[in-house]
């Protein structure tokens, strides 16, 4: 590539204080002088004959990133075919030396035959410029920002240090970075760490107030500003209301809601707005308050969640600040994360409030429905209480009549009598769904004009109807209907809650009905007991007394039949003396003296049998099955502590006799025993007299 005349040129190059090396068109190094060896620490043996990208010279850019092969000045010179000058850092062990590399193409007969590169240590040059700066500006106080290292000029405008040096004629400069800065305050690393720390801080809380305070405090800390304030958007008042602030006086923060102004319009449109100097905006609504607070610069950043803007994050400084693109990107990312945290905290608090409200409503309704066992009173209380605590127009309770396949009105509240009593409700689509176990919400009654009572509902001012089935165990006993005067789109959690209320209500209704039935049964038992007692006491005809007993008891207890068997004079065999509801064939089936249930009764132990076909205490299961008998109850007939015989009750359906029923029959049998004994003794006395 290069022809040498003797060793003269080589000697000259070897003694030049700047590093010099030659590269041919194959990108291989052909010459490496002593100064290059001294600067880079690489010997000519290590470099000559190798391509420049095969050796690691150790070049880095101003931020400490190693140069790629295509970024090397030699590569650029070959590519651009013109001289290339670059200021770089030469990394040697733990230090970085500022150098300037100049590369020039070498031509022969108009063709590039290689390039010659020089490496110059410019450390002394930088020191000289620094000394010159100190000499000429030694009496000048230059304010430098402790965070971003910007310099404040005479016009109170903050600008980059590099721009300041160039404009003030300090000549050529280069960038360097000390190891401490490289490890601790590299801008992107600081932003990343700060972002992570803030995200971690605000994600540790689900309290909305706490999240808001964490955001404003961390913004001030990370961005090194005077103060920060969060305003959340009130869509109804079209104002931005204070939600949290840090570094501001209470007087300034509470100066009043902020209406939409130009900067906020821009911010809500998605643009970051910075008012560089508040003194340039004397027409601002709160200009004087800002000046009194010592505020000079305000930056407004929109808080975005998905497609919505939920508020504004504002930063305040005591001096005018020109924010960099990196500053804005970082604070925008922080604002976005803050918006997500705010929405999540709102959702959590809303869900918690809903859960508390659900619990309050459930407790209030439960307390109300458990305060009475009167069915009508309970139904009216349910119909009134649920719409009151749920804030609805009204409600109605309809109980299912399975025979007629319709829902009969049982109670209503908040509705006119005309609408409530419009008639029984047959099965329609919504009720079919409700009876199938699905809570049905008609969002808007106007969308269901084909409904049977559409006109009546419109006149009543009803817009939404929610039908909820009343479940008890596996049965549906009716439908609870809730009415509102405006369209409501019920959510799944609302429907689940109302289903729980309806199930609780159904249980209360069934319990009240059972209670009333039991009370009614008690009354009926008492009436029958009194009636039979009165009847058997009014006659001394034994046969008439026994026939009255076996005919009246099945009526009041809903039985198939009843029989009375008395012991013979020897007390060994049972003799049938009265029966009702049974065929003669069944009555003639044979003796039952040895049946286990009969023997128990004769020992003064009532015996209840649920299924005569499977119970071993039954002697004639086949005959009983043919007669249509499913269950039996056998009780002793006593008179003055002595067993006289048995009273037997028989059913056509499997029946588990309650203790109440057993006690009633036992008491009746004892009274009957006394009446039978009295009548028998009377007849004997009459026969004796005759």
C-alpha positions as CSV (number, residue, x, y, z in Angstrom):
1,X,0.0,0.0,0.0
2,X,2.7,2.5,1.0
3,X,6.1,2.7,-0.4
4,X,8.9,3.8,1.9
5,X,12.0,5.6,0.8
6,X,14.4,4.3,3.3
7,X,13.3,4.5,6.9
8,X,13.0,8.3,7.0
9,X,9.2,8.5,7.0
10,X,8.9,5.7,9.4
11,X,11.2,7.3,11.9
12,X,9.3,10.6,11.6
13,X,6.0,8.8,12.3
14,X,7.4,6.8,15.1
15,X,8.5,10.0,16.9
16,X,5.2,11.9,16.5
17,X,3.5,12.4,19.9
18,X,0.2,11.6,18.4
19,X,-0.8,8.0,17.7
20,X,-0.7,7.1,14.0
21,X,-1.8,3.9,12.2
22,X,-2.3,2.9,8.6
23,X,-5.1,0.7,7.3
24,X,-5.3,-0.8,3.8
25,X,-8.3,-1.5,1.6
26,X,-8.7,-5.0,3.2
27,X,-9.2,-3.1,6.5
28,X,-6.0,-4.6,7.9
29,X,-3.6,-2.5,9.9
30,X,-0.2,-2.0,8.1
31,X,1.5,0.4,10.5
32,X,1.1,1.2,14.3
33,X,3.5,3.8,15.7
34,X,4.9,4.1,19.2
35,X,2.5,6.8,20.4
36,X,-0.4,4.6,19.4
37,X,1.2,1.8,21.5
38,X,1.5,4.2,24.4
39,X,-2.0,5.6,24.2
40,X,-3.9,2.3,23.6
41,X,-1.6,-0.2,25.4
42,X,-1.6,-2.3,22.3
43,X,1.8,-3.2,20.7
44,X,2.4,-3.2,16.9
45,X,2.8,-7.0,17.1
46,X,-0.7,-7.2,18.4
47,X,-2.2,-5.0,15.8
48,X,-0.3,-5.2,12.4
49,X,-1.8,-7.6,10.0
50,X,-5.2,-7.6,11.7
51,X,-8.4,-5.8,10.8
52,X,-9.3,-2.9,13.1
53,X,-12.5,-4.6,14.2
54,X,-10.4,-7.7,15.3
55,X,-8.6,-5.7,17.9
56,X,-10.3,-3.9,20.7
57,X,-8.9,-0.4,20.7
58,X,-11.3,0.5,23.6
59,X,-13.3,3.4,22.1
60,X,-16.5,4.5,23.9
61,X,-19.0,7.2,23.2
62,X,-19.9,10.0,25.7
63,X,-22.3,7.8,27.7
64,X,-19.8,4.9,28.1
65,X,-21.1,2.6,25.3
66,X,-18.5,0.7,23.4
67,X,-18.3,1.6,19.7
68,X,-19.6,-1.0,17.2
69,X,-17.3,-1.8,14.2
70,X,-19.4,0.2,11.8
71,X,-19.2,3.2,14.1
72,X,-15.4,3.3,14.1
73,X,-13.9,6.4,12.4
74,X,-11.9,4.2,10.0
75,X,-15.1,2.4,8.9
76,X,-16.8,5.7,8.4
77,X,-13.9,7.1,6.4
78,X,-14.0,4.1,4.0
79,X,-17.7,4.4,3.7
80,X,-18.0,8.2,3.1
81,X,-14.6,8.5,1.2
82,X,-13.8,11.7,3.0
83,X,-12.0,12.8,6.2
84,X,-13.7,11.9,9.5
85,X,-13.1,13.5,12.9
86,X,-14.6,12.1,16.1
87,X,-14.2,12.9,19.8
88,X,-14.2,9.7,21.8
89,X,-13.2,8.2,25.1
90,X,-10.3,5.7,25.1
91,X,-11.1,3.1,27.9
92,X,-7.9,2.0,29.6
93,X,-8.4,-0.2,32.7
94,X,-10.6,1.9,35.0
95,X,-10.1,5.3,33.3
96,X,-11.4,6.9,30.2
97,X,-9.1,9.3,28.3
98,X,-10.7,11.9,26.0
99,X,-9.2,11.6,22.5
100,X,-9.8,12.9,19.1
101,X,-9.4,10.6,16.2
102,X,-8.9,12.0,12.7
103,X,-9.0,9.7,9.7
104,X,-8.1,10.7,6.1
105,X,-8.3,8.6,2.9
106,X,-5.0,8.0,0.9
107,X,-5.4,8.2,-2.8
108,X,-3.1,6.9,-5.6
109,X,-4.1,7.6,-9.2
110,X,-7.5,8.7,-8.1
111,X,-8.1,5.5,-6.2
112,X,-8.3,4.9,-2.5
113,X,-5.4,2.7,-1.4
114,X,-6.0,3.0,2.3
115,X,-6.5,5.4,5.2
116,X,-4.2,7.1,7.7
117,X,-5.6,7.7,11.2
118,X,-4.3,9.8,14.1
119,X,-5.2,9.5,17.8
120,X,-4.7,12.7,19.9
121,X,-5.0,12.9,23.7
122,X,-7.0,16.1,24.3
123,X,-6.9,16.0,28.1
124,X,-4.5,18.9,28.3
125,X,-6.7,20.9,25.8
126,X,-9.7,20.5,28.1
127,X,-7.7,21.5,31.1
128,X,-6.4,24.6,29.3
129,X,-10.0,25.6,28.3
130,X,-11.0,25.1,32.0
131,X,-8.2,27.3,33.2
132,X,-9.1,29.9,30.6
133,X,-12.7,29.8,31.8
134,X,-11.6,30.3,35.4
135,X,-9.3,33.2,34.4
136,X,-11.9,35.1,32.4
137,X,-15.0,34.3,34.5
138,X,-13.4,34.1,38.0
139,X,-15.6,36.9,39.4
140,X,-18.8,35.7,37.8
141,X,-21.2,33.6,39.9
142,X,-22.8,31.0,37.7
143,X,-25.9,29.1,39.1
144,X,-25.8,25.4,38.2
145,X,-28.7,23.1,38.9
146,X,-27.6,20.4,41.4
147,X,-29.7,17.8,39.6
148,X,-29.6,18.3,35.8
149,X,-26.4,20.5,35.8
150,X,-28.1,23.2,33.7
151,X,-26.8,26.8,33.9
152,X,-28.9,29.8,34.5
153,X,-28.1,32.7,32.2
154,X,-28.7,36.4,32.8
155,X,-32.3,36.2,31.4
156,X,-33.2,33.6,34.0
157,X,-33.4,30.9,31.3
158,X,-31.8,27.6,32.2
159,X,-29.8,25.9,29.4
160,X,-27.5,22.9,28.9
161,X,-23.9,23.3,30.0
162,X,-22.7,22.4,26.5
163,X,-24.8,25.1,24.9
164,X,-23.6,27.6,27.4
165,X,-19.9,26.8,26.8
166,X,-20.3,27.0,23.0
167,X,-22.2,30.3,23.1
168,X,-19.7,31.9,25.5
169,X,-16.8,30.9,23.2
170,X,-15.1,28.3,25.4
171,X,-14.1,26.4,22.3
172,X,-14.2,22.7,21.6
173,X,-15.2,20.4,24.5
174,X,-16.0,16.7,25.0
175,X,-18.0,14.7,27.4
176,X,-16.7,12.5,30.1
177,X,-18.2,10.5,32.9
178,X,-16.7,9.7,36.3
179,X,-17.1,6.2,37.7
180,X,-19.4,7.4,40.4
181,X,-21.8,9.0,37.9
182,X,-21.7,6.0,35.7
183,X,-22.8,3.8,38.6
184,X,-25.3,6.1,40.3
185,X,-26.7,8.9,38.3
186,X,-26.8,7.8,34.7
187,X,-30.0,9.4,33.6
188,X,-31.9,6.4,32.2
189,X,-30.9,4.3,35.2
190,X,-32.1,6.9,37.6
191,X,-35.4,7.2,35.8
192,X,-35.8,3.4,35.7
193,X,-35.0,3.0,39.4
194,X,-37.2,5.9,40.3
195,X,-40.1,4.6,38.2
196,X,-39.7,1.1,39.8
197,X,-39.5,2.6,43.3
198,X,-42.6,4.7,42.8
199,X,-44.6,1.9,41.2
200,X,-43.6,-0.3,44.1
201,X,-44.7,2.3,46.6
202,X,-48.1,3.0,45.1
203,X,-48.8,-0.7,44.5
204,X,-48.4,-1.5,48.2
205,X,-51.6,0.4,49.1
206,X,-55.2,0.0,48.0
207,X,-56.4,3.1,50.0
208,X,-57.2,5.8,47.5
209,X,-56.1,8.7,49.7
210,X,-52.8,6.9,50.5
211,X,-52.1,6.2,46.8
212,X,-52.7,9.9,45.9
213,X,-50.4,11.1,48.6
214,X,-47.7,8.6,47.6
215,X,-47.8,9.8,44.0
216,X,-47.4,13.5,44.8
217,X,-44.6,12.9,47.4
218,X,-42.6,10.7,45.1
219,X,-42.9,13.1,42.1
220,X,-41.4,15.9,44.2
221,X,-38.7,13.6,45.4
222,X,-37.7,12.1,42.1
223,X,-38.1,15.2,39.8
224,X,-36.5,17.5,42.4
225,X,-39.3,20.1,42.0
226,X,-40.8,22.5,44.5
227,X,-44.2,20.8,44.7
228,X,-46.7,18.5,43.1
229,X,-50.5,18.4,43.0
230,X,-53.2,16.0,41.8
231,X,-56.5,17.2,40.5
232,X,-59.2,14.7,39.5
233,X,-61.8,15.4,36.9
234,X,-65.4,16.0,37.9
235,X,-67.4,15.4,34.8
236,X,-70.6,16.8,36.2
237,X,-69.1,20.2,37.3
238,X,-66.5,20.3,34.5
239,X,-63.8,21.1,37.0
240,X,-60.6,19.7,38.3
241,X,-60.8,19.2,42.0
242,X,-57.9,18.9,44.4
243,X,-57.2,15.3,45.4
244,X,-53.7,15.5,46.9
245,X,-50.8,17.8,47.1
246,X,-47.2,18.0,48.5
247,X,-44.9,21.0,48.9
248,X,-47.7,23.6,48.6
249,X,-49.4,25.8,51.2
250,X,-52.9,24.8,52.2
251,X,-54.0,28.3,51.2
252,X,-52.7,27.8,47.6
253,X,-53.9,24.2,47.2
254,X,-57.4,25.1,48.5
255,X,-57.7,28.2,46.4
256,X,-60.7,26.6,44.6
257,X,-61.6,24.2,41.8
258,X,-59.8,24.8,38.5
259,X,-62.1,25.2,35.5
260,X,-60.9,24.1,32.1
261,X,-58.3,26.6,30.7
262,X,-56.1,26.4,27.7
263,X,-53.3,24.3,29.3
264,X,-55.8,21.9,30.8
265,X,-57.6,21.6,27.4
266,X,-54.3,20.6,25.9
267,X,-53.5,18.2,28.7
268,X,-56.9,16.6,28.5
269,X,-56.3,16.3,24.7
270,X,-53.2,14.2,25.6
271,X,-50.5,16.9,25.3
272,X,-48.0,17.6,28.1
273,X,-48.1,21.3,28.8
274,X,-45.4,23.3,30.4
275,X,-45.8,26.9,31.4
276,X,-42.2,27.9,31.4
277,X,-42.6,31.1,33.3
278,X,-45.7,32.1,35.2
279,X,-44.8,35.7,34.8
280,X,-45.6,35.4,31.1
281,X,-49.2,34.5,32.0
282,X,-50.5,37.4,34.0
283,X,-54.0,36.8,32.8
284,X,-54.1,33.5,34.5
285,X,-56.9,33.1,37.0
286,X,-54.6,32.4,39.9
287,X,-51.6,34.4,38.8
288,X,-51.2,36.4,42.0
289,X,-51.6,33.3,44.2
290,X,-48.9,31.5,42.2
291,X,-46.5,34.5,42.5
292,X,-47.2,34.7,46.3
293,X,-46.5,30.9,46.5
294,X,-43.1,31.4,44.8
295,X,-44.1,29.4,41.7
296,X,-42.4,30.2,38.4
297,X,-42.9,27.1,36.3
298,X,-45.9,24.7,36.1
299,X,-46.0,21.5,34.1
300,X,-49.4,19.8,33.6
301,X,-49.5,16.1,32.7
302,X,-52.8,14.3,32.0
303,X,-53.7,11.2,34.0
304,X,-54.8,8.7,31.5
305,X,-56.6,5.3,32.0
306,X,-57.2,3.5,28.8
307,X,-59.0,6.1,26.6
308,X,-60.2,8.3,29.4
309,X,-58.5,11.3,31.1
310,X,-59.3,11.1,34.8
311,X,-57.3,14.1,36.0
312,X,-54.2,16.2,35.9
313,X,-50.8,15.8,37.6
314,X,-49.1,19.2,38.1
315,X,-45.4,19.9,39.0
316,X,-44.3,23.3,40.4
317,X,-40.8,24.8,40.4
318,X,-39.4,28.0,42.0
319,X,-37.4,28.8,38.9
320,X,-38.2,28.6,35.2
321,X,-37.4,25.2,33.8
322,X,-37.0,23.9,30.2
323,X,-38.0,20.2,30.5
324,X,-36.2,17.8,28.2
325,X,-37.9,15.1,26.2
326,X,-36.5,12.5,28.7
327,X,-38.1,14.5,31.6
328,X,-41.5,14.5,29.8
329,X,-41.4,10.9,28.8
330,X,-40.6,9.9,32.4
331,X,-43.3,12.0,34.0
332,X,-45.8,10.8,31.4
333,X,-45.0,7.2,32.2
334,X,-45.3,8.0,35.9
335,X,-48.6,9.8,35.4
336,X,-49.9,6.8,33.5
337,X,-48.9,4.4,36.3
338,X,-50.4,6.8,38.8
339,X,-53.7,6.8,36.9
340,X,-53.8,3.0,36.9
341,X,-53.1,2.9,40.7
342,X,-55.9,5.5,41.3
343,X,-58.4,3.6,39.2
344,X,-57.5,0.3,41.0
345,X,-57.8,1.9,44.4
346,X,-61.2,3.5,43.4
347,X,-62.4,0.1,42.2
348,X,-61.2,-1.6,45.4
349,X,-62.9,1.0,47.7
350,X,-66.0,0.9,45.6
351,X,-66.1,-2.9,45.8
352,X,-65.5,-2.7,49.5
353,X,-68.2,-0.1,49.9
354,X,-70.6,-2.2,47.9
355,X,-69.8,-5.2,50.0
356,X,-70.5,-3.2,53.2
357,X,-73.7,-1.9,51.7
358,X,-74.8,-5.4,50.7
359,X,-74.1,-6.6,54.2
360,X,-76.1,-3.7,55.7
361,X,-79.0,-4.3,53.4
362,X,-78.9,-8.0,54.1
363,X,-78.8,-7.5,57.8
364,X,-81.6,-5.0,57.8
365,X,-83.8,-7.2,55.6
366,X,-83.0,-10.3,57.7
367,X,-83.8,-8.4,60.9
368,X,-87.1,-7.3,59.5
369,X,-88.2,-10.7,58.1
370,X,-87.3,-12.5,61.3
371,X,-89.3,-10.2,63.5
372,X,-92.7,-11.8,62.8
373,X,-94.2,-15.3,62.0
374,X,-97.5,-13.9,60.7
375,X,-97.5,-14.8,57.0
376,X,-99.5,-11.7,55.8
377,X,-97.5,-9.3,58.0
378,X,-94.2,-10.9,56.8
379,X,-95.1,-10.7,53.1
380,X,-96.1,-7.0,53.4
381,X,-92.9,-6.3,55.4
382,X,-90.7,-7.9,52.7
383,X,-92.4,-6.1,49.9
384,X,-91.8,-2.8,51.7
385,X,-88.3,-3.2,53.2
386,X,-86.4,-4.4,50.1
387,X,-87.3,-1.4,47.8
388,X,-86.7,1.0,50.7
389,X,-83.1,-0.2,51.4
390,X,-82.4,-0.7,47.7
391,X,-83.6,2.7,46.6
392,X,-86.2,1.3,44.2
393,X,-89.7,2.5,43.2
394,X,-91.5,-0.6,44.5
395,X,-91.9,-4.3,44.6
396,X,-94.4,-7.1,44.5
397,X,-94.5,-10.6,45.8
398,X,-96.3,-13.3,43.8
399,X,-96.7,-16.8,45.1
400,X,-96.9,-19.8,42.8
401,X,-100.2,-21.6,42.3
402,X,-99.0,-24.8,40.6
403,X,-102.5,-26.0,39.9
404,X,-103.6,-22.8,38.0
405,X,-100.1,-22.2,36.6
406,X,-100.1,-18.6,37.6
407,X,-98.6,-16.2,40.1
408,X,-101.0,-14.8,42.6
409,X,-100.4,-11.4,44.2
410,X,-99.4,-11.8,47.9
411,X,-98.1,-8.4,48.7
412,X,-96.9,-5.1,47.1
413,X,-95.3,-1.8,47.9
414,X,-94.8,1.5,46.0
415,X,-97.3,0.6,43.3
416,X,-100.8,1.8,42.7
417,X,-103.7,-0.5,43.7
418,X,-104.8,-0.4,40.1
419,X,-101.5,-1.7,38.8
420,X,-100.9,-4.2,41.6
421,X,-104.3,-5.7,41.2
422,X,-104.3,-5.8,37.4
423,X,-104.8,-9.6,37.7
424,X,-103.0,-12.9,38.1
425,X,-99.8,-13.1,36.1
426,X,-99.6,-16.1,33.9
427,X,-96.3,-17.7,32.8
428,X,-94.5,-15.4,30.4
429,X,-90.9,-15.5,29.1
430,X,-89.4,-13.6,32.0
431,X,-91.3,-15.7,34.6
432,X,-90.4,-18.9,32.9
433,X,-86.8,-17.8,33.2
434,X,-87.3,-16.8,36.8
435,X,-89.0,-20.0,37.7
436,X,-86.2,-21.9,36.0
437,X,-83.8,-20.3,38.5
438,X,-82.6,-17.4,36.4
439,X,-82.8,-13.8,37.7
440,X,-84.2,-11.8,34.7
441,X,-83.6,-8.1,34.2
442,X,-85.6,-6.2,31.6
443,X,-83.4,-3.2,31.2
444,X,-86.1,-1.0,29.7
445,X,-89.8,-1.8,29.6
446,X,-90.1,0.3,26.5
447,X,-88.2,-2.4,24.6
448,X,-90.9,-5.0,25.5
449,X,-94.0,-3.5,24.0
450,X,-95.4,-6.9,23.4
451,X,-95.6,-7.5,27.2
452,X,-99.2,-8.2,28.4
453,X,-99.2,-5.3,30.8
454,X,-97.0,-2.9,28.8
455,X,-99.5,0.0,28.9
456,X,-100.2,-0.4,32.6
457,X,-96.4,-0.4,33.3
458,X,-95.8,2.8,31.3
459,X,-98.7,4.6,33.0
460,X,-97.3,3.5,36.4
461,X,-93.9,5.1,35.5
462,X,-92.0,1.8,35.5
463,X,-88.9,1.4,33.3
464,X,-87.1,-1.6,34.7
465,X,-88.5,-4.8,36.1
466,X,-86.3,-7.4,37.8
467,X,-87.8,-10.8,38.5
468,X,-86.1,-13.0,41.1
469,X,-87.3,-16.5,41.9
470,X,-88.1,-17.4,45.5
471,X,-86.3,-20.7,46.1
472,X,-86.8,-23.0,49.0
473,X,-84.7,-26.2,48.8
474,X,-85.4,-27.6,45.3
475,X,-88.8,-25.8,44.8
476,X,-89.8,-22.4,43.6
477,X,-92.5,-20.9,45.7
478,X,-92.9,-17.6,43.8
479,X,-91.3,-14.6,42.3
480,X,-90.1,-11.3,43.8
481,X,-90.4,-8.4,41.4
482,X,-88.5,-5.2,41.8
483,X,-89.5,-2.0,39.9
484,X,-87.5,1.1,39.2
485,X,-88.5,4.4,37.5
486,X,-85.4,4.6,35.4
487,X,-83.5,2.0,33.3
488,X,-81.0,0.0,35.3
489,X,-78.5,-2.5,33.9
490,X,-78.1,-4.9,36.8
491,X,-74.6,-6.4,37.2
492,X,-74.0,-10.0,38.0
493,X,-73.0,-9.2,41.6
494,X,-76.3,-7.3,42.0
495,X,-78.2,-10.3,40.6
496,X,-76.4,-12.7,42.9
497,X,-77.1,-10.4,45.9
498,X,-80.8,-10.2,45.1
499,X,-80.9,-14.0,44.6
500,X,-79.5,-14.4,48.1
501,X,-82.1,-11.9,49.5
502,X,-84.9,-13.8,47.6
503,X,-83.7,-17.2,49.0
504,X,-83.6,-15.8,52.5
505,X,-87.0,-14.3,52.0
506,X,-88.4,-17.6,50.7
507,X,-87.1,-19.4,53.8
508,X,-88.8,-16.8,56.0
509,X,-92.1,-17.2,54.1
510,X,-92.0,-21.0,54.3
511,X,-91.1,-20.9,58.0
512,X,-94.0,-18.5,58.7
513,X,-96.3,-20.7,56.7
514,X,-95.2,-23.7,58.6
515,X,-95.6,-21.9,61.9
516,X,-99.1,-20.8,61.0
517,X,-99.9,-24.4,59.8
518,X,-98.6,-25.8,63.0
519,X,-100.6,-23.3,65.0
520,X,-103.6,-24.0,62.9
521,X,-103.0,-27.8,63.4
522,X,-102.7,-27.3,67.1
523,X,-106.0,-25.4,67.1
524,X,-107.6,-28.1,65.0
525,X,-106.3,-30.9,67.2
526,X,-107.6,-29.0,70.3
527,X,-111.0,-28.5,68.6
528,X,-111.2,-32.2,67.7
529,X,-110.0,-33.3,71.1
530,X,-112.7,-31.1,72.7
531,X,-115.3,-32.3,70.3
532,X,-114.5,-36.0,70.7
533,X,-114.2,-35.6,74.4
534,X,-117.5,-33.8,74.6
535,X,-119.2,-36.4,72.3
536,X,-117.9,-39.5,74.1
537,X,-118.7,-37.9,77.4
538,X,-122.3,-37.3,76.3
539,X,-123.1,-41.0,75.7
540,X,-122.6,-44.3,77.5
541,X,-123.2,-46.3,74.4
542,X,-119.8,-48.2,74.0
543,X,-120.2,-48.9,70.3
544,X,-121.2,-45.4,69.5
545,X,-118.2,-44.0,71.3
546,X,-115.7,-46.3,69.5
547,X,-117.2,-45.6,66.1
548,X,-117.0,-41.9,66.7
549,X,-113.3,-42.2,67.5
550,X,-112.4,-44.2,64.4
551,X,-114.4,-41.9,62.1
552,X,-113.4,-38.5,63.5
553,X,-109.6,-38.9,63.9
554,X,-108.9,-39.8,60.2
555,X,-110.8,-36.6,59.2
556,X,-108.7,-34.2,61.3
557,X,-105.4,-36.0,60.7
558,X,-105.9,-36.7,57.0
559,X,-105.7,-40.5,57.3
560,X,-107.0,-43.4,55.3
561,X,-108.4,-45.4,58.2
562,X,-108.5,-46.1,61.9
563,X,-109.2,-49.2,64.0
564,X,-109.8,-50.0,67.7
565,X,-108.9,-53.4,69.1
566,X,-109.6,-54.3,72.8
567,X,-108.2,-57.1,74.9
568,X,-110.6,-59.9,75.8
569,X,-111.6,-60.5,79.4
570,X,-108.5,-62.7,79.9
571,X,-106.3,-60.0,78.6
572,X,-104.6,-62.2,76.0
573,X,-106.3,-61.6,72.6
574,X,-107.2,-58.5,70.7
575,X,-110.7,-58.2,69.4
576,X,-111.6,-55.7,66.6
577,X,-114.4,-53.6,68.0
578,X,-114.5,-50.6,65.6
579,X,-113.0,-49.7,62.2
580,X,-113.4,-47.1,59.3
581,X,-111.9,-46.8,55.8
582,X,-110.9,-50.4,55.4
583,X,-112.3,-53.4,53.4
584,X,-113.8,-56.4,55.1
585,X,-111.3,-58.6,53.3
586,X,-108.4,-56.7,54.9
587,X,-110.1,-56.8,58.3
588,X,-110.4,-60.6,58.0
589,X,-106.8,-61.2,57.1
590,X,-106.0,-62.8,60.5
591,X,-104.7,-62.1,64.0
592,X,-102.2,-59.3,64.7
593,X,-101.6,-60.2,68.3
594,X,-98.0,-61.3,67.5
595,X,-97.0,-58.2,65.4
596,X,-94.1,-56.5,66.9
597,X,-95.6,-53.0,66.6
598,X,-98.8,-54.2,68.4
599,X,-96.8,-55.9,71.2
600,X,-94.9,-52.6,71.6
601,X,-98.1,-50.7,71.9
602,X,-99.5,-53.1,74.5
603,X,-96.3,-52.3,76.5
604,X,-97.4,-48.7,76.4
605,X,-94.9,-47.8,73.7
606,X,-96.4,-46.1,70.6
607,X,-95.1,-47.6,67.4
608,X,-94.8,-45.5,64.2
609,X,-94.0,-47.3,60.9
610,X,-93.0,-45.3,57.9
611,X,-93.0,-48.1,55.2
612,X,-95.1,-51.2,56.0
613,X,-93.5,-53.1,53.0
614,X,-90.0,-53.1,54.5
615,X,-90.5,-52.8,58.2
616,X,-90.1,-56.2,60.0
617,X,-92.6,-55.1,62.7
618,X,-95.4,-55.7,60.2
619,X,-96.9,-59.2,59.9
620,X,-99.1,-58.7,56.8
621,X,-97.1,-56.4,54.4
622,X,-98.7,-58.0,51.2
623,X,-102.3,-57.4,52.4
624,X,-101.5,-53.9,53.5
625,X,-100.0,-53.1,50.1
626,X,-103.1,-54.5,48.4
627,X,-105.2,-52.3,50.6
628,X,-103.1,-49.2,49.7
629,X,-101.7,-48.7,53.2
630,X,-98.2,-47.1,53.4
631,X,-97.7,-46.1,57.0
632,X,-99.2,-47.0,60.4
633,X,-99.3,-45.6,63.9
634,X,-100.2,-47.9,66.8
635,X,-100.8,-46.4,70.3
636,X,-102.1,-48.1,73.5
637,X,-105.6,-47.4,74.8
638,X,-105.3,-46.8,78.6
639,X,-107.7,-46.5,81.4
640,X,-106.6,-45.6,84.9
641,X,-103.0,-46.8,84.1
642,X,-104.1,-50.1,82.6
643,X,-103.8,-51.1,78.9
644,X,-107.2,-52.0,77.4
645,X,-106.3,-52.3,73.8
646,X,-104.8,-50.4,70.8
647,X,-105.8,-47.6,68.5
648,X,-104.3,-47.9,65.0
649,X,-104.1,-45.2,62.4
650,X,-103.3,-46.0,58.7
651,X,-102.3,-43.7,55.7
652,X,-102.3,-44.0,51.9
653,X,-99.0,-42.1,51.6
654,X,-95.7,-42.7,53.4
655,X,-95.8,-40.5,56.4
656,X,-93.4,-39.7,59.2
657,X,-95.6,-39.0,62.2
658,X,-94.4,-36.1,64.3
659,X,-94.1,-36.2,68.0
660,X,-96.9,-33.7,68.1
661,X,-99.2,-36.1,66.2
662,X,-98.2,-39.1,68.4
663,X,-98.8,-37.2,71.6
664,X,-102.2,-36.0,70.3
665,X,-103.3,-39.5,69.3
666,X,-102.0,-41.0,72.6
667,X,-103.9,-38.4,74.6
668,X,-107.1,-39.0,72.6
669,X,-106.6,-42.8,73.1
670,X,-106.3,-42.4,76.8
671,X,-109.5,-40.2,77.0
672,X,-111.2,-42.8,74.7
673,X,-110.1,-45.6,77.0
674,X,-111.7,-43.9,80.0
675,X,-114.9,-43.3,78.0
676,X,-114.9,-47.0,76.8
677,X,-114.4,-48.3,80.4
678,X,-117.1,-46.0,81.7
679,X,-119.5,-47.1,79.0
680,X,-118.6,-50.8,79.5
681,X,-119.1,-50.6,83.3
682,X,-122.4,-48.8,82.7
683,X,-123.6,-51.6,80.3
684,X,-122.6,-54.3,82.8
685,X,-124.5,-52.5,85.6
686,X,-127.5,-52.2,83.4
687,X,-127.4,-55.9,82.4
688,X,-127.0,-56.8,86.1
689,X,-130.0,-54.8,87.1
690,X,-132.1,-56.4,84.4
